[in-house]
Tab-separated table of C-alpha atoms in Angstrom:
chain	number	residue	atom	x	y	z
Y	1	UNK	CA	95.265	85.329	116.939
Y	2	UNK	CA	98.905	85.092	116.098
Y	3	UNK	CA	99.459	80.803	115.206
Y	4	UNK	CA	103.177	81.316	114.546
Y	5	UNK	CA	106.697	82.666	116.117
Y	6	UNK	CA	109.541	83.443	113.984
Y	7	UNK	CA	113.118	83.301	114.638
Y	8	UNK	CA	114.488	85.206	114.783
Y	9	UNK	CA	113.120	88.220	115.474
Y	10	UNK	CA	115.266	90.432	113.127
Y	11	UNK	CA	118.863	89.236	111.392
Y	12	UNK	CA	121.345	91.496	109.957
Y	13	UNK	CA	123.697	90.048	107.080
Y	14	UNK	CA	126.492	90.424	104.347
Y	15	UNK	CA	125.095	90.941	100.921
Y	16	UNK	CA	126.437	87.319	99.667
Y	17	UNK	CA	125.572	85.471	102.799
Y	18	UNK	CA	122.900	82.890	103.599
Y	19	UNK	CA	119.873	84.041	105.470
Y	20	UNK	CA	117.980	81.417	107.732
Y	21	UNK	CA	113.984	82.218	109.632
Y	22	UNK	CA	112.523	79.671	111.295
Y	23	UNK	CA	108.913	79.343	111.809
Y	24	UNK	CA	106.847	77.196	114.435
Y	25	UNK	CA	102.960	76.784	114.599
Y	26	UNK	CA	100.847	75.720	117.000
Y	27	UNK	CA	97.688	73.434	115.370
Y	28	UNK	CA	98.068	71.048	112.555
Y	29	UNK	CA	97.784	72.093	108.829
Y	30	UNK	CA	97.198	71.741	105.477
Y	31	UNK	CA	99.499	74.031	104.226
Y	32	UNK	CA	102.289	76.738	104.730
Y	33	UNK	CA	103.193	79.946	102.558
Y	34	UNK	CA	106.083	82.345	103.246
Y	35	UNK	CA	105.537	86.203	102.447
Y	36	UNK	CA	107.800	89.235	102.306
Y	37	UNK	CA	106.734	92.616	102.829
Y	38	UNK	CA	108.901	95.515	101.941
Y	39	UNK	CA	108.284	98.487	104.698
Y	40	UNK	CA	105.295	99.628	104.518
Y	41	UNK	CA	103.905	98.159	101.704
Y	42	UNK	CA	101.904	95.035	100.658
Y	43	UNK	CA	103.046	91.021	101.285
Y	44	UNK	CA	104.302	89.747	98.304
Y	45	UNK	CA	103.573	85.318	98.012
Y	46	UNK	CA	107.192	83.402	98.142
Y	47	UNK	CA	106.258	80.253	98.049
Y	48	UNK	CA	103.748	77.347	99.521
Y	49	UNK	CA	104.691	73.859	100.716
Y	50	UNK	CA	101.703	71.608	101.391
Y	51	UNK	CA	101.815	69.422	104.736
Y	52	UNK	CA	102.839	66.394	103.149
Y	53	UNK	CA	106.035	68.342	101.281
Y	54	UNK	CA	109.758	67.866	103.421
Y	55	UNK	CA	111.399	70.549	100.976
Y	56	UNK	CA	110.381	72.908	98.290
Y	57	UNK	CA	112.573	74.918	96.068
Y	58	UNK	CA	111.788	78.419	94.118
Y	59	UNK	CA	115.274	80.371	92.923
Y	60	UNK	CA	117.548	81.500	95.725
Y	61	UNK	CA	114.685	80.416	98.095
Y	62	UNK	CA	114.670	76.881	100.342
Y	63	UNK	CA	111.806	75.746	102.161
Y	64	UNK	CA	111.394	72.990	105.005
Y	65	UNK	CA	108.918	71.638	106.599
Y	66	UNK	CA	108.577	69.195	109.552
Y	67	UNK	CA	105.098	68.554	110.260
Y	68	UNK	CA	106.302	66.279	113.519
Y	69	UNK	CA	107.949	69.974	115.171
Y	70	UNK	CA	105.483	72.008	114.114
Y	71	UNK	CA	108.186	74.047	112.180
Y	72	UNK	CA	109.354	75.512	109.137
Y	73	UNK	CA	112.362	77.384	107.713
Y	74	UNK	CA	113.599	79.588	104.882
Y	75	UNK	CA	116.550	80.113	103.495
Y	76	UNK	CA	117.481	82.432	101.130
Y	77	UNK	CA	121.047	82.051	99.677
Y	78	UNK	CA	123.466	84.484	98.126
Y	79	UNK	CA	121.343	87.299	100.044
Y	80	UNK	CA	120.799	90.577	97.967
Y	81	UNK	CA	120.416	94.289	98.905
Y	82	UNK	CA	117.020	93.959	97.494
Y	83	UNK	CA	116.473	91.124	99.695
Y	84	UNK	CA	115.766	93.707	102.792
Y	85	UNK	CA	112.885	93.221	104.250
Y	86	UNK	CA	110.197	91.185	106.557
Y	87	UNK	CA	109.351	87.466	106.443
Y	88	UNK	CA	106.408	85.838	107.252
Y	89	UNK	CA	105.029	82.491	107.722
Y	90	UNK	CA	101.348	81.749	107.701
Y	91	UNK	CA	99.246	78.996	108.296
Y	92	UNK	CA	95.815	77.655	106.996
Y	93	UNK	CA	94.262	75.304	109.428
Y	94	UNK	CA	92.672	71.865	109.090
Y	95	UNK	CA	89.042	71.304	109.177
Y	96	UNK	CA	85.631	72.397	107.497
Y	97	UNK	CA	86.184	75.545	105.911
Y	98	UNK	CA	89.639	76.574	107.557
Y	99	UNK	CA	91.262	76.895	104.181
Y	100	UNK	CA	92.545	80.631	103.235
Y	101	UNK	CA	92.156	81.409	106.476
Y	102	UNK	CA	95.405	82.386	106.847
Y	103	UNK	CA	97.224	83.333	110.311
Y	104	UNK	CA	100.447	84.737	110.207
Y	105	UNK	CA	104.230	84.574	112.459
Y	106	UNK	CA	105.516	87.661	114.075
Y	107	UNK	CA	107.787	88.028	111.157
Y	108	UNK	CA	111.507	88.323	110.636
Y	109	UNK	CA	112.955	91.734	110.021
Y	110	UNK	CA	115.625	90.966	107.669
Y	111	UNK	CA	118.665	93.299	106.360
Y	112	UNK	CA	121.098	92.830	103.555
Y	113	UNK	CA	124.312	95.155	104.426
Y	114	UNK	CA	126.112	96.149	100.496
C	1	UNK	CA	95.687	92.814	85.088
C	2	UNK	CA	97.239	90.737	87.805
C	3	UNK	CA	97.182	93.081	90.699
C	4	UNK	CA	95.154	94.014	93.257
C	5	UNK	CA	94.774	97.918	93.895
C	6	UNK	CA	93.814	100.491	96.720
C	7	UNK	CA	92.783	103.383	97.425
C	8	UNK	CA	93.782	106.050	98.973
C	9	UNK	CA	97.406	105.619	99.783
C	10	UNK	CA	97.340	107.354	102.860
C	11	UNK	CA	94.194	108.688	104.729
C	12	UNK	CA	94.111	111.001	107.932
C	13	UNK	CA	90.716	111.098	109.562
C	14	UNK	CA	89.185	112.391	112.966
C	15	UNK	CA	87.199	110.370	115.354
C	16	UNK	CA	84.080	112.123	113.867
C	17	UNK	CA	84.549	111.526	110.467
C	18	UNK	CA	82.933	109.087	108.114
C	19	UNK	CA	85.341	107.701	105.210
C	20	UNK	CA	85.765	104.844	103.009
C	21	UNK	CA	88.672	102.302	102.038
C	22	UNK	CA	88.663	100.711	98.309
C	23	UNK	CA	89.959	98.031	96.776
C	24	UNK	CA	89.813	96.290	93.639
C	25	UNK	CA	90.877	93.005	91.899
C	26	UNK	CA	89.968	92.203	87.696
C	27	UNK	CA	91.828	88.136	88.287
C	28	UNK	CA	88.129	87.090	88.837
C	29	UNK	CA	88.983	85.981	92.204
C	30	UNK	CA	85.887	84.965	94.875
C	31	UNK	CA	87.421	85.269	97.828
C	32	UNK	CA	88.172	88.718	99.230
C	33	UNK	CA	90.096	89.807	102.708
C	34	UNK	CA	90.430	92.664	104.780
C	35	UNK	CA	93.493	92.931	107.157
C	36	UNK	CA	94.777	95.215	110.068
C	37	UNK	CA	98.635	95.698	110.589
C	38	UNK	CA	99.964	97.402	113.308
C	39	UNK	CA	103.465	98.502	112.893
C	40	UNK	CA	106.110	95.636	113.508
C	41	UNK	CA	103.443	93.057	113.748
C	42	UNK	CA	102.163	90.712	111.170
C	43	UNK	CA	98.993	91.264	109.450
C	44	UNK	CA	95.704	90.539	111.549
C	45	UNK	CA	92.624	89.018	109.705
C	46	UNK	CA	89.119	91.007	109.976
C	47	UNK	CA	86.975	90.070	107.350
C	48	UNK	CA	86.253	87.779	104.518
C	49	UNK	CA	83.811	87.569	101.356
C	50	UNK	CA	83.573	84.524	98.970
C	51	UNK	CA	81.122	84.944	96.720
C	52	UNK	CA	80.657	88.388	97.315
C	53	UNK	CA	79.157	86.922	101.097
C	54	UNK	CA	80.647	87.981	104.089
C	55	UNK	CA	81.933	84.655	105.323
C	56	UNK	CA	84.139	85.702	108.585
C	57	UNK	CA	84.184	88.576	110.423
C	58	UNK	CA	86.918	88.209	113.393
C	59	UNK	CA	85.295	90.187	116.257
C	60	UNK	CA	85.431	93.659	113.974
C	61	UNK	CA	84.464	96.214	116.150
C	62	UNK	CA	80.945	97.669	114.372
C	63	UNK	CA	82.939	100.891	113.660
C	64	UNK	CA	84.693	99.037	110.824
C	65	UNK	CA	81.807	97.977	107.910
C	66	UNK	CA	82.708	95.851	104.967
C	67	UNK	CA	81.081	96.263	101.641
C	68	UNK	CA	81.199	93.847	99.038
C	69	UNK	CA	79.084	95.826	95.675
C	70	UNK	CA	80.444	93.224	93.070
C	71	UNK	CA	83.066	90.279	92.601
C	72	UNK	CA	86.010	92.909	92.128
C	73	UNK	CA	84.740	95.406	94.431
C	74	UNK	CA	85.635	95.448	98.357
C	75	UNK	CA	84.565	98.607	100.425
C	76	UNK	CA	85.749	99.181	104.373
C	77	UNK	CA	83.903	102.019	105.816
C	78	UNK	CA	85.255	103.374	108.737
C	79	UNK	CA	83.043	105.198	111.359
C	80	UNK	CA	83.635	107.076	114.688
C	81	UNK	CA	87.329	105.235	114.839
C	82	UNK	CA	89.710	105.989	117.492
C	83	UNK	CA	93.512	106.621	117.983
C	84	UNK	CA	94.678	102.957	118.225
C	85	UNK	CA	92.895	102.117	114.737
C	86	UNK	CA	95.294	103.972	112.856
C	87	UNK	CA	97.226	100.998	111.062
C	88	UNK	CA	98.004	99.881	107.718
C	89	UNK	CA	94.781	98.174	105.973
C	90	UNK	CA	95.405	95.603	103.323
C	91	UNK	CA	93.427	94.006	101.044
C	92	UNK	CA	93.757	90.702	99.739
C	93	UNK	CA	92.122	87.656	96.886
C	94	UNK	CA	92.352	84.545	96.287
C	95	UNK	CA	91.458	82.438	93.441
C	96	UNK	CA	88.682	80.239	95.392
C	97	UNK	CA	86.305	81.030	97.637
C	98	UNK	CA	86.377	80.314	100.973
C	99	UNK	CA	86.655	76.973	102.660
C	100	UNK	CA	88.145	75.284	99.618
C	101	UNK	CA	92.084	74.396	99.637
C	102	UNK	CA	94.174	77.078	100.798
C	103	UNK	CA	95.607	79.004	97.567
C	104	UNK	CA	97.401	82.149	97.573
C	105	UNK	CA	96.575	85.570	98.327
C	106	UNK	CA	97.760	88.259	96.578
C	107	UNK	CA	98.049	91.757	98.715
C	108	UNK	CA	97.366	95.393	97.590
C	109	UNK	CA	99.852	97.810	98.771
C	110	UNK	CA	97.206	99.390	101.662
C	111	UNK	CA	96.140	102.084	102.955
C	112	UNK	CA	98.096	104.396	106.009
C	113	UNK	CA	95.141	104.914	107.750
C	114	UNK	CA	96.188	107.637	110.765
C	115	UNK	CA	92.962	108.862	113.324
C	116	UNK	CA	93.454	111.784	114.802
C-alpha cells in the first residue's frame, strides 16, 4: 500500500531554477530516503535522513524532515537538464522487523526546460 | 562490482507461457527484493529474501514464484500471467537482512515485462 503523497504531482522548471517536492506519510518512522528514477529505468538512492535528523545535505540536494507533520521535502538547487526525472519518497516503518521494508510516494514527475 | 543486474531487458510473453526473470548482485548483500511498477506509479513491494529466506511475500498472486538459488541469485518465475501484469519488475539489495535498520537499496534497471 502506497504510505506517502507527493507534491506535487509533476513540476516543470528553468534549467537554473530551484526545484521543491514535498512528501507526507502516514505512520511513524525510523527513517526516510529520496529516489530518482529516470523513465523507465531503475531508482537510483539520493539520500536518507533518519527520524531524529531536521536537515540533511548531499551536493545540490536539501532534505527536511518534520517528524511532528508527517512530512518531508527536497530541494534541488541550480536544477540541471540531467536533473529530469521522477522523485520519490519512501518510508521504513517502526516496529519488529519493519526495517527495509520500504513503501514509496506517488512520485514527482520533474522536468528541467534548457 | 557495485551494481545490481537483470535480465532480460524487455520480455513479451503470452498468458500460456512459462518464463523466468533474473537478477544478480556480487556486494554480498542478504537482503533481496522484488518490485512491481505500473507506469506513472511508484514501485509496489512483492517479495523479500534475507538470508536467501523468503521473508515477505505481499499477497503475490501464486502466478508470480520467487527463487532464491544462492546469496547473489534472485529468480521470478512467471506462470499463466495476464494482461494487467505487464509492468516494469525491479530488483533490489540491501546490505542487511531483513528486520535490521533500514539501509539502502540499490535497484537494477528491470525488466519490461508485456503479456499478451
Amino acid at each position: 500500500s502506497q504510505q506517502g503523497e507527493e507534491d506535487p504531482q509533476a513540476l516543470s522548471i528553468q534549467e537554473g531554477e530551484n526545484a521543491t517536492m514535498n512528501c507526507s506519510y502516514k505512520t511513524s518512522i525510523n527513517n526516510l530516503q529520496w529516489y530518482r528514477q529516470n523513465s523507465g529505468r531503475g531508482l537510483v538512492h539520493l539520500i536518507l535522513i533518519r527520524s531524529n535528523e531536521r536537515e540533511k545535505h548531499s551536493g545540490r540536494l536539501r532534505v527536511t524532515l518534520d517528524t511532528s507533520k508527517k512530512s518531508s521535502s527536497l530541494l534541488i538547487t541550480a536544477s540541471r537538464a540531467a536533473d529530469t526525472a521522477s522523485y520519490f519518497c519512501a518510508t521504513d516503518g517502526l516496529g519488529n522487523n519493519a526495517g527495509n521494508m520500504l513503501t514509496f510516494g506517488g512520485g514527482t514527475r520533474l522536468m528541467v526546460k534548457p | 562490482d557495485t551494481e545490481v543486474t537483470q535480465t532480460p531487458k524487455h520480455l513479451v510473453m503470452g498468458m500460456t507461457n512459462k518464463k523466468s526473470l533474473k537478477c544478480e548482485q556480487h556486494m554480498g548483500h542478504r537482503a533481496m527484493y522484488w518490485y512491481k511498477q505500473k507506469a506513472k506509479k511508484p514501485p509496489e513491494l512483492m517479495f523479500v529474501y534475507s538470508y536467501e529466506k523468503l521473508s515477505i511475500n505481499e499477497s503475490v498472486p501464486s502466478r508470480f514464484s520467487p527463487e532464491c538459488p544462492n546469496s547473489s541469485l534472485l529468480n521470478l518465475h512467471l506462470h499463466a500471467l495476464q494482461p494487467e501484469d505487464s509492468a516494469l519488475y525491479l530488483c533490489a539489495s540491501s546490505p542487511r537482512g531483513y528486520g535490521r535498520t533500514t539501509d539502502t537499496q540499490y535497484f537494477g534497471p528491470g525488466t519490461r515485462l508485456t503479456v499478451l
